[in-house]
Amino acid sequence: MPDKEKLIEDHEYDGIRELDNPLPGWWLMTFYITVIFAVIYFGYYQLFGGPTLDEELSAEMSSIKAEQEKTEEAGELKTQEDYLALVSNPDAIAKGKAEFMTKCMPCHGDKGQGIIGPNLTDDYWIQGDGSIPAILKVMNEGVPDKGMPPWKGVIPADLEEDVAAYVYSIHGTNPPGAKAPQGQMIERR
Amino acid sequence: MSEGRAGNAAISEKIYYDDEIVKKFIYATIFWGAAAFIVGLLAALQLAYWPANLELPWLTFGRIRPLHTNAAIFAFGGNIIFAGIYHSTQRLLKTRNFSDFLSNFHFWGWQLIIVGALITLPLGYSHGKEYAELEWPLDIAIAVVWVVFAVNYFGTIAIRRVRHLYVAIWFYIATIVTVTLLHVVNSIEIPVAMLKSYPVYAGVQDALVQWWYGHNAVAFFLTTPFLGLMYYYVPKAANRPIYSYRLSIVHFWSLVFIYIWAGPHHLLNSALPDWAQTLGMIFSLMLWAPSWGGMINGLLTLRGAWTKLRTDPIIKFLAVAITFYGMSTFEGPLLSIKSVNSLAHYTDWIIGHVHGGTLGWNGFLTFGIIYYLVPRLWNTNMYSQRLMNWHFWIGLLGILLYYISMWASGITQGLMWRAIGENGQLVYPDFVETVMRIVPLYYVRFAGGVLFLAGFLLLIYNVWITIARAPRGEKAMAVEVPARSRDVTDIGTGHRKLEALSVIFTVLLFLAVLAGSIIEIVPTLAIYKYLPQTAKTEPYTPLELTGRDIYIKEGCYVCHSQMIRKLPYDVLRYGANSTLEESMYDRPFQWGSKRTGPDLARVGGKYPDMWHLRHMIDPRVITPKSIMPAYPWLAAEKIDYNILRKKLSVMKMLGVPYNDEDVSNADINAEKQAAVIYEGLLTQDPSLESVKDTEVIAIIAYMQSLGKKTSQQGVATSNK
């Protein structure tokens, strides 16, 4: 205890004494600064028109949407013919299969035979005509009424086409335990 | 002491302190401490390796996590608080406790409540409100025992022989008064059965009241009483004077006044109105200095005793405890800043933060106090200083492993959740990817817990041997105390005078904690009247309500939130931000505080019923890397339709727009809806006959209703 510190004379509780030290200056300064900051912060956001959380979110979402649209515009529309090269590319099919096994397998089965979702290997389609662009559309946008979630953004963009090509490639494999046909019969061209 | 008693100073009497009650609370602290740590360890292991629940419903994470938190806070924490308060107050006030009967009623009542928790929580009887999970009969028991404690305590103050109340006692009074207020207000509920009730608050009201309670359980159960203990045991163990009396005054009043406002920082970026969020944040920031006032007074009291840090394990425990207090109370305000919180909330960072406080501050202070008290109460020396040192180092290493692994886990996962690529899409859209990354850290955390428990086992052994070898048959020692005197004239001025006027002190304290409570809570109680009625919100169907109660019973809320925050990466991942309307009939609210799994606010309609059925029975059929436990028992337990009329009538009484027909047909309507879901499943898989009328059907109904009850959605939508 430095010399200048004083015990307070009549403070003694079960042998515990108390010193008469002042409040530490840096501590008091910290307290003042947080109080001043609090007043300014509350004033700006609650009294003098600072942005609300809703406004901040709307602004951020519109710039994100702009980015999303920019990327989408960049990609040109492709036709079935453009994709067919993928189907004969073993590397693309392998990648598509790997992604299929993590995202699609729980509902469509490990061989596309159908469990919760429909059989993907037969000639029957509930949505679209079974072409790769049609498969991509269902995959990306989903069919919420039927319980098919949209996978856009969840299946990475650079794997979308590979997954669709893989689904296209398993047509006619007739796996064991295949689910009964659902939808329209569409013969493959 | 110049208590104005100079004339009577010669008169003294001999009394006996009641140390038997202190011993009982010490035994209970050690016993329940071991239980709380073991349950915590089991919960930690399940996050790394889910089958550690042994596939038993009552050992599964959602049910034992509330058991762990309640046991750690109220059983381990509670019992050491009571031990320390009864021990130090008698000495600070130079009187025996007011009533031995009340002391023992308090002791046994509290232990019975803990046993009640130990039975009901694993069986799934839960409010679904964190740290307030116990059902209404136990809530009433807590209120009764707490009031008994208060009567006993204020009785002791009334018969004191020391006129002025020491700072430790200010903190004890703050604890007793505020915990009463918090518990009573947060527990107002309407019973529907022996162990089932619904809170009177709904949605955002319930959220605000709950976190006003929840945060101040930290403040007035894990902070103020422990600061009181610090103010007695630190100067006693170090034999040093308190650094600054003035600092005691300023930090005490600023702490109790400011703390009570800070609750909304648990609801930042949520649907809670902006003004309440802002108050929660700025008061949390202003809390930094008042908290550090306690740390400074504690650490600077140890000045001059630093050499003991090498030789006296008690000083080591106390000094490290105060240091952890300082760290936690710096981290707390930091986490309350909205932008920091957007990263940390729902992640393991918060779990790390909490355990820095509980293991470091509450745990180590408790161990220091036990090592201080046991030799004195049993009139002997601790059996082994070496074991105390080992306990210190093993325990400290355990805390560091825990803290550091949870920082790494929380920040890693938080950054992955918020990562948005240049294409405006989430970089890690698959939730389970962000889980797989942190599972190794769950093993590190488990190792930290093992070390902390190992250290505690050394304490148990050391205390056991110490008591076994203590001299027997010695009667308690009489202490000489000044005679009671009423003719005190000079009690000082200013705050000094207030310290002598216990009733006025208590009233002022009550007003200090009431101010923030009223300003934050009262406007929210009327909030639903002022919402624009642009869209109607449908109440839950009876079957959905059944599913919701099962969701609460299984403790799903401890891992899943139902609150899509006003943050772009929440919106991209889960859909439009949640609105106040969506939870306006939710009793209790289920916004959640942790996302070990994904948010469920808009899961309704996202997947088919069959998906949910298969996922509940074995999540790994759907998500191979999922760490969620399997819930096969939900497909075996039958739905209780009979209670539904009662449930709906209570809900109707609370203002949910059910009509009389809804109530009287509740059971029939539920059976009809269950039959539709069941038939749908059966057409897809004829082997599913056994799931008819089982709880999983109700859970599916509830899951499919989430986000579908109103068209009132948030301002921002995702790219869908």
Coordinates of C-alpha atoms in Angstrom, one line a residue, chain B residues 69-387:
Chain B
T69 CA -27.8 -25.0 -17.4
N70 CA -30.2 -25.2 -14.6
A71 CA -28.0 -27.4 -12.5
A72 CA -24.9 -25.3 -13.1
I73 CA -26.6 -22.0 -12.4
F74 CA -29.1 -22.7 -9.8
A75 CA -27.8 -25.9 -8.1
F76 CA -24.0 -25.4 -8.2
G77 CA -24.1 -21.5 -8.3
G78 CA -27.1 -21.2 -6.0
N79 CA -25.8 -23.4 -3.3
I80 CA -22.4 -21.7 -3.1
I81 CA -24.1 -18.3 -3.1
F82 CA -26.2 -19.4 -0.1
A83 CA -23.2 -20.9 1.7
G84 CA -21.2 -17.7 1.2
I85 CA -24.1 -15.4 2.1
Y86 CA -25.0 -17.2 5.3
H87 CA -21.4 -17.5 6.3
S88 CA -20.2 -13.9 5.6
T89 CA -23.4 -12.1 6.6
Q90 CA -23.4 -13.4 10.1
R91 CA -19.8 -12.2 10.5
L92 CA -20.3 -8.9 8.8
L93 CA -23.4 -8.2 10.9
K94 CA -22.1 -9.9 14.1
T95 CA -25.3 -11.8 14.6
R96 CA -26.6 -15.4 14.1
N97 CA -28.9 -15.8 11.2
F98 CA -32.5 -14.6 12.0
S99 CA -34.0 -18.1 12.1
D100 CA -32.5 -21.6 12.0
F101 CA -35.8 -23.0 11.0
L102 CA -36.0 -20.7 7.9
S103 CA -32.4 -21.4 7.1
N104 CA -33.1 -25.1 7.0
F105 CA -36.4 -24.7 5.2
H106 CA -34.4 -22.7 2.6
F107 CA -31.8 -25.4 2.4
W108 CA -34.1 -28.4 2.0
G109 CA -36.6 -26.6 -0.1
W110 CA -33.9 -25.6 -2.6
Q111 CA -32.6 -29.1 -2.8
L112 CA -36.1 -30.5 -3.4
I113 CA -36.6 -28.1 -6.2
I114 CA -33.3 -29.3 -7.7
V115 CA -34.4 -32.9 -7.4
G116 CA -37.7 -31.9 -9.1
A117 CA -35.7 -30.4 -11.9
L118 CA -33.6 -33.5 -12.2
I119 CA -36.7 -35.6 -12.7
T120 CA -38.9 -33.3 -14.8
L121 CA -36.4 -31.9 -17.3
P122 CA -35.2 -35.2 -18.7
L123 CA -38.8 -36.3 -18.9
G124 CA -39.4 -33.3 -21.1
Y125 CA -41.6 -31.2 -18.8
S126 CA -40.4 -27.8 -19.9
H127 CA -41.5 -24.2 -20.5
G128 CA -39.2 -23.9 -23.4
K129 CA -37.8 -20.6 -22.0
E130 CA -34.1 -20.7 -21.3
Y131 CA -33.0 -20.9 -17.7
A132 CA -36.7 -20.8 -16.8
E133 CA -37.6 -24.2 -18.1
L134 CA -39.1 -25.6 -14.9
E135 CA -42.9 -26.1 -15.0
W136 CA -45.4 -24.2 -12.9
P137 CA -45.5 -26.2 -9.6
L138 CA -41.7 -25.9 -9.4
D139 CA -42.0 -22.2 -10.3
I140 CA -44.2 -21.7 -7.3
A141 CA -41.9 -23.7 -5.1
I142 CA -39.0 -21.5 -6.2
A143 CA -41.0 -18.4 -5.3
V144 CA -41.8 -19.8 -1.9
V145 CA -38.3 -20.8 -1.0
W146 CA -36.9 -17.6 -2.3
V147 CA -39.3 -15.5 -0.2
V148 CA -38.3 -17.6 2.8
F149 CA -34.7 -16.8 2.1
A150 CA -35.6 -13.1 1.8
V151 CA -37.5 -13.1 5.1
N152 CA -34.6 -14.9 6.8
Y153 CA -32.1 -12.5 5.3
F154 CA -33.9 -9.2 6.0
G155 CA -34.6 -10.6 9.5
T156 CA -30.9 -11.0 10.0
I157 CA -30.3 -7.5 8.8
A158 CA -33.0 -6.3 11.3
I159 CA -31.3 -8.0 14.2
R160 CA -27.8 -6.9 13.2
R161 CA -25.2 -5.6 15.6
V162 CA -23.3 -3.6 13.0
R163 CA -25.2 -0.5 12.0
H164 CA -23.6 0.0 8.5
L165 CA -24.0 -2.5 5.8
Y166 CA -20.8 -3.5 4.1
V167 CA -20.6 -3.5 0.2
A168 CA -20.9 -7.3 0.1
I169 CA -24.3 -7.0 1.7
W170 CA -25.4 -4.4 -0.8
F171 CA -24.8 -6.9 -3.5
Y172 CA -26.7 -9.6 -1.6
I173 CA -29.7 -7.4 -1.2
A174 CA -29.6 -6.5 -4.9
T175 CA -29.6 -10.3 -5.6
I176 CA -32.5 -11.1 -3.4
V177 CA -34.8 -8.2 -4.5
T178 CA -34.1 -8.5 -8.2
V179 CA -34.3 -12.3 -8.5
T180 CA -37.7 -12.1 -6.9
L181 CA -38.9 -9.6 -9.5
L182 CA -37.4 -11.4 -12.4
H183 CA -38.7 -14.8 -11.5
V184 CA -42.2 -13.7 -10.6
V185 CA -42.7 -11.6 -13.7
N186 CA -41.2 -14.1 -16.2
S187 CA -43.1 -17.1 -14.7
I188 CA -46.7 -15.8 -15.0
E189 CA -48.4 -18.6 -16.7
I190 CA -51.7 -20.5 -17.0
P191 CA -51.6 -24.2 -16.1
V192 CA -53.3 -26.6 -18.5
A193 CA -52.2 -29.8 -16.7
M194 CA -50.2 -30.8 -13.7
L195 CA -46.9 -30.2 -15.5
K196 CA -47.9 -28.1 -18.5
S197 CA -48.7 -24.4 -18.8
Y198 CA -48.7 -21.5 -21.3
P199 CA -47.1 -18.1 -20.5
V200 CA -49.4 -15.1 -20.5
Y201 CA -47.0 -13.3 -22.9
A202 CA -46.9 -14.2 -26.6
G203 CA -44.3 -13.7 -29.3
V204 CA -42.3 -10.6 -29.0
Q205 CA -43.6 -9.9 -25.5
D206 CA -42.5 -13.3 -24.4
A207 CA -39.1 -12.8 -26.1
L208 CA -38.5 -9.5 -24.4
V209 CA -39.7 -10.6 -20.9
Q210 CA -37.7 -13.9 -21.3
W211 CA -34.5 -12.1 -22.2
W212 CA -35.0 -9.4 -19.6
Y213 CA -35.2 -12.4 -17.2
G214 CA -32.5 -14.5 -18.9
H215 CA -29.9 -11.8 -19.1
N216 CA -30.5 -10.6 -15.6
A217 CA -30.3 -14.2 -14.3
V218 CA -26.7 -13.8 -15.4
A219 CA -26.6 -10.3 -13.8
F220 CA -28.3 -11.1 -10.5
F221 CA -27.6 -14.7 -10.0
L222 CA -24.1 -15.1 -11.5
T223 CA -22.8 -11.6 -11.1
T224 CA -24.1 -9.6 -8.1
P225 CA -24.0 -12.4 -5.5
F226 CA -20.6 -13.4 -6.7
L227 CA -19.3 -9.8 -6.5
G228 CA -20.7 -9.8 -2.9
L229 CA -18.7 -13.0 -2.2
M230 CA -15.7 -11.4 -3.8
Y231 CA -15.9 -8.4 -1.6
Y232 CA -15.8 -10.6 1.5
Y233 CA -13.5 -13.5 0.6
V234 CA -10.9 -11.7 -1.4
P235 CA -9.9 -9.2 1.4
K236 CA -10.2 -12.0 4.0
A237 CA -8.0 -14.4 2.1
A238 CA -5.5 -11.8 1.1
N239 CA -5.7 -9.9 4.3
R240 CA -5.7 -6.6 2.5
P241 CA -8.1 -3.6 2.7
I242 CA -10.6 -3.0 -0.1
Y243 CA -8.9 -0.7 -2.7
S244 CA -11.5 2.0 -3.0
Y245 CA -14.7 2.5 -1.0
R246 CA -15.8 5.2 -3.5
L247 CA -15.4 2.9 -6.4
S248 CA -17.6 0.4 -4.5
I249 CA -20.4 2.9 -4.3
V250 CA -20.2 4.1 -7.9
H251 CA -19.8 0.7 -9.5
F252 CA -22.5 -0.8 -7.4
W253 CA -25.2 1.6 -8.2
S254 CA -24.3 2.0 -11.9
L255 CA -24.1 -1.8 -12.2
V256 CA -27.5 -2.5 -10.8
F257 CA -29.2 0.4 -12.6
I258 CA -27.7 -0.3 -16.0
Y259 CA -27.7 -4.1 -16.0
I260 CA -31.4 -4.5 -16.1
W261 CA -31.7 -2.7 -19.4
A262 CA -29.3 -4.9 -21.3
G263 CA -31.6 -7.9 -22.0
P264 CA -32.6 -7.0 -25.6
H265 CA -29.0 -7.5 -26.7
H266 CA -30.1 -11.2 -27.0
L267 CA -32.6 -10.1 -29.7
L268 CA -30.4 -7.9 -31.9
N269 CA -31.3 -7.7 -35.7
S270 CA -34.5 -9.6 -34.9
A271 CA -38.1 -8.5 -35.3
L272 CA -38.0 -6.7 -31.9
P273 CA -38.7 -3.0 -32.5
D274 CA -35.5 -1.0 -33.3
W275 CA -35.8 1.2 -30.2
A276 CA -35.7 -1.7 -27.8
Q277 CA -32.7 -3.2 -29.6
T278 CA -30.9 0.1 -29.5
L279 CA -31.5 0.4 -25.8
G280 CA -30.3 -3.1 -25.2
M281 CA -27.1 -2.4 -27.1
I282 CA -26.2 1.0 -25.6
F283 CA -26.9 0.0 -22.1
S284 CA -24.7 -3.1 -22.6
L285 CA -21.9 -0.8 -23.8
M286 CA -22.4 1.5 -20.8
L287 CA -22.2 -1.6 -18.6
W288 CA -18.5 -2.1 -19.4
A289 CA -17.1 0.4 -16.9
P290 CA -19.4 -0.5 -14.0
S291 CA -18.5 -4.2 -14.5
W292 CA -14.8 -3.3 -14.6
G293 CA -15.2 -1.3 -11.4
G294 CA -15.7 -4.6 -9.6
M295 CA -12.7 -6.2 -11.3
I296 CA -10.5 -3.2 -10.4
N297 CA -11.6 -3.2 -6.8
G298 CA -11.0 -7.0 -6.6
L299 CA -7.6 -7.0 -8.3
L300 CA -6.3 -3.9 -6.7
T301 CA -7.3 -5.3 -3.3
L302 CA -4.9 -8.1 -4.0
R303 CA -2.0 -5.6 -4.5
G304 CA 0.6 -6.3 -1.9
A305 CA -0.5 -9.9 -1.8
W306 CA 0.9 -10.7 -5.2
T307 CA 3.7 -12.7 -3.6
K308 CA 1.0 -15.0 -2.3
L309 CA 0.0 -15.8 -5.8
R310 CA 2.9 -18.2 -6.0
T311 CA 2.3 -19.8 -2.7
D312 CA -1.4 -19.7 -1.9
P313 CA -3.6 -21.6 -4.2
I314 CA -6.7 -19.8 -2.8
I315 CA -5.3 -16.5 -4.0
K316 CA -4.6 -18.1 -7.4
F317 CA -8.2 -19.2 -7.8
L318 CA -9.6 -15.8 -6.7
A319 CA -7.2 -13.7 -8.9
V320 CA -7.9 -15.8 -12.0
A321 CA -11.7 -15.7 -11.3
I322 CA -11.6 -11.9 -11.2
T323 CA -9.5 -11.8 -14.4
F324 CA -12.1 -14.0 -16.1
Y325 CA -14.8 -11.6 -14.8
G326 CA -12.9 -8.8 -16.5
M327 CA -12.6 -10.7 -19.7
S328 CA -16.3 -11.7 -19.9
T329 CA -17.5 -8.2 -19.0
F330 CA -15.4 -6.8 -21.8
E331 CA -16.5 -9.4 -24.3
G332 CA -20.2 -8.9 -23.3
P333 CA -20.4 -5.2 -24.4
L334 CA -18.4 -6.1 -27.5
L335 CA -20.9 -8.8 -28.5
S336 CA -23.7 -6.4 -27.9
I337 CA -22.7 -4.1 -30.7
K338 CA -25.2 -4.9 -33.5
S339 CA -22.6 -5.5 -36.2
V340 CA -20.4 -7.8 -34.0
N341 CA -23.6 -9.5 -32.8
S342 CA -24.6 -10.3 -36.4
L343 CA -21.5 -12.4 -36.7
A344 CA -21.5 -14.0 -33.2
H345 CA -25.2 -14.6 -32.5
Y346 CA -26.5 -18.1 -32.8
T347 CA -22.9 -19.4 -32.9
D348 CA -20.6 -21.1 -30.4
W349 CA -18.9 -17.8 -29.7
I350 CA -21.8 -17.1 -27.3
I351 CA -21.3 -20.5 -25.7
G352 CA -17.6 -19.7 -25.2
H353 CA -18.4 -16.3 -23.8
V354 CA -20.9 -17.8 -21.3
H355 CA -18.4 -20.5 -20.2
G356 CA -15.6 -18.0 -19.8
G357 CA -17.9 -16.4 -17.2
T358 CA -19.3 -19.5 -15.6
L359 CA -16.2 -21.7 -15.5
G360 CA -13.7 -18.9 -15.0
W361 CA -15.5 -16.4 -12.8
N362 CA -18.2 -18.4 -11.0
G363 CA -16.3 -21.7 -11.0
F364 CA -12.9 -20.5 -9.9
L365 CA -14.3 -18.1 -7.3
T366 CA -16.4 -20.9 -5.9
F367 CA -13.4 -23.2 -5.7
G368 CA -11.4 -20.5 -3.9
I369 CA -14.2 -20.0 -1.5
I370 CA -14.6 -23.7 -0.8
Y371 CA -10.8 -24.0 -0.1
Y372 CA -11.1 -21.0 2.1
L373 CA -14.1 -22.2 4.0
V374 CA -13.6 -25.9 4.5
P375 CA -10.6 -25.7 6.8
R376 CA -12.1 -22.9 8.8
L377 CA -15.5 -24.6 9.2
W378 CA -14.1 -27.9 10.1
N379 CA -11.3 -26.3 12.2
T380 CA -8.4 -28.0 10.4
N381 CA -6.1 -27.5 7.4
M382 CA -6.7 -28.5 3.9
Y383 CA -5.3 -32.0 3.4
S384 CA -3.2 -31.2 0.4
Q385 CA -1.9 -27.9 -1.0
R386 CA -0.4 -29.8 -3.9
L387 CA -3.8 -31.1 -5.0

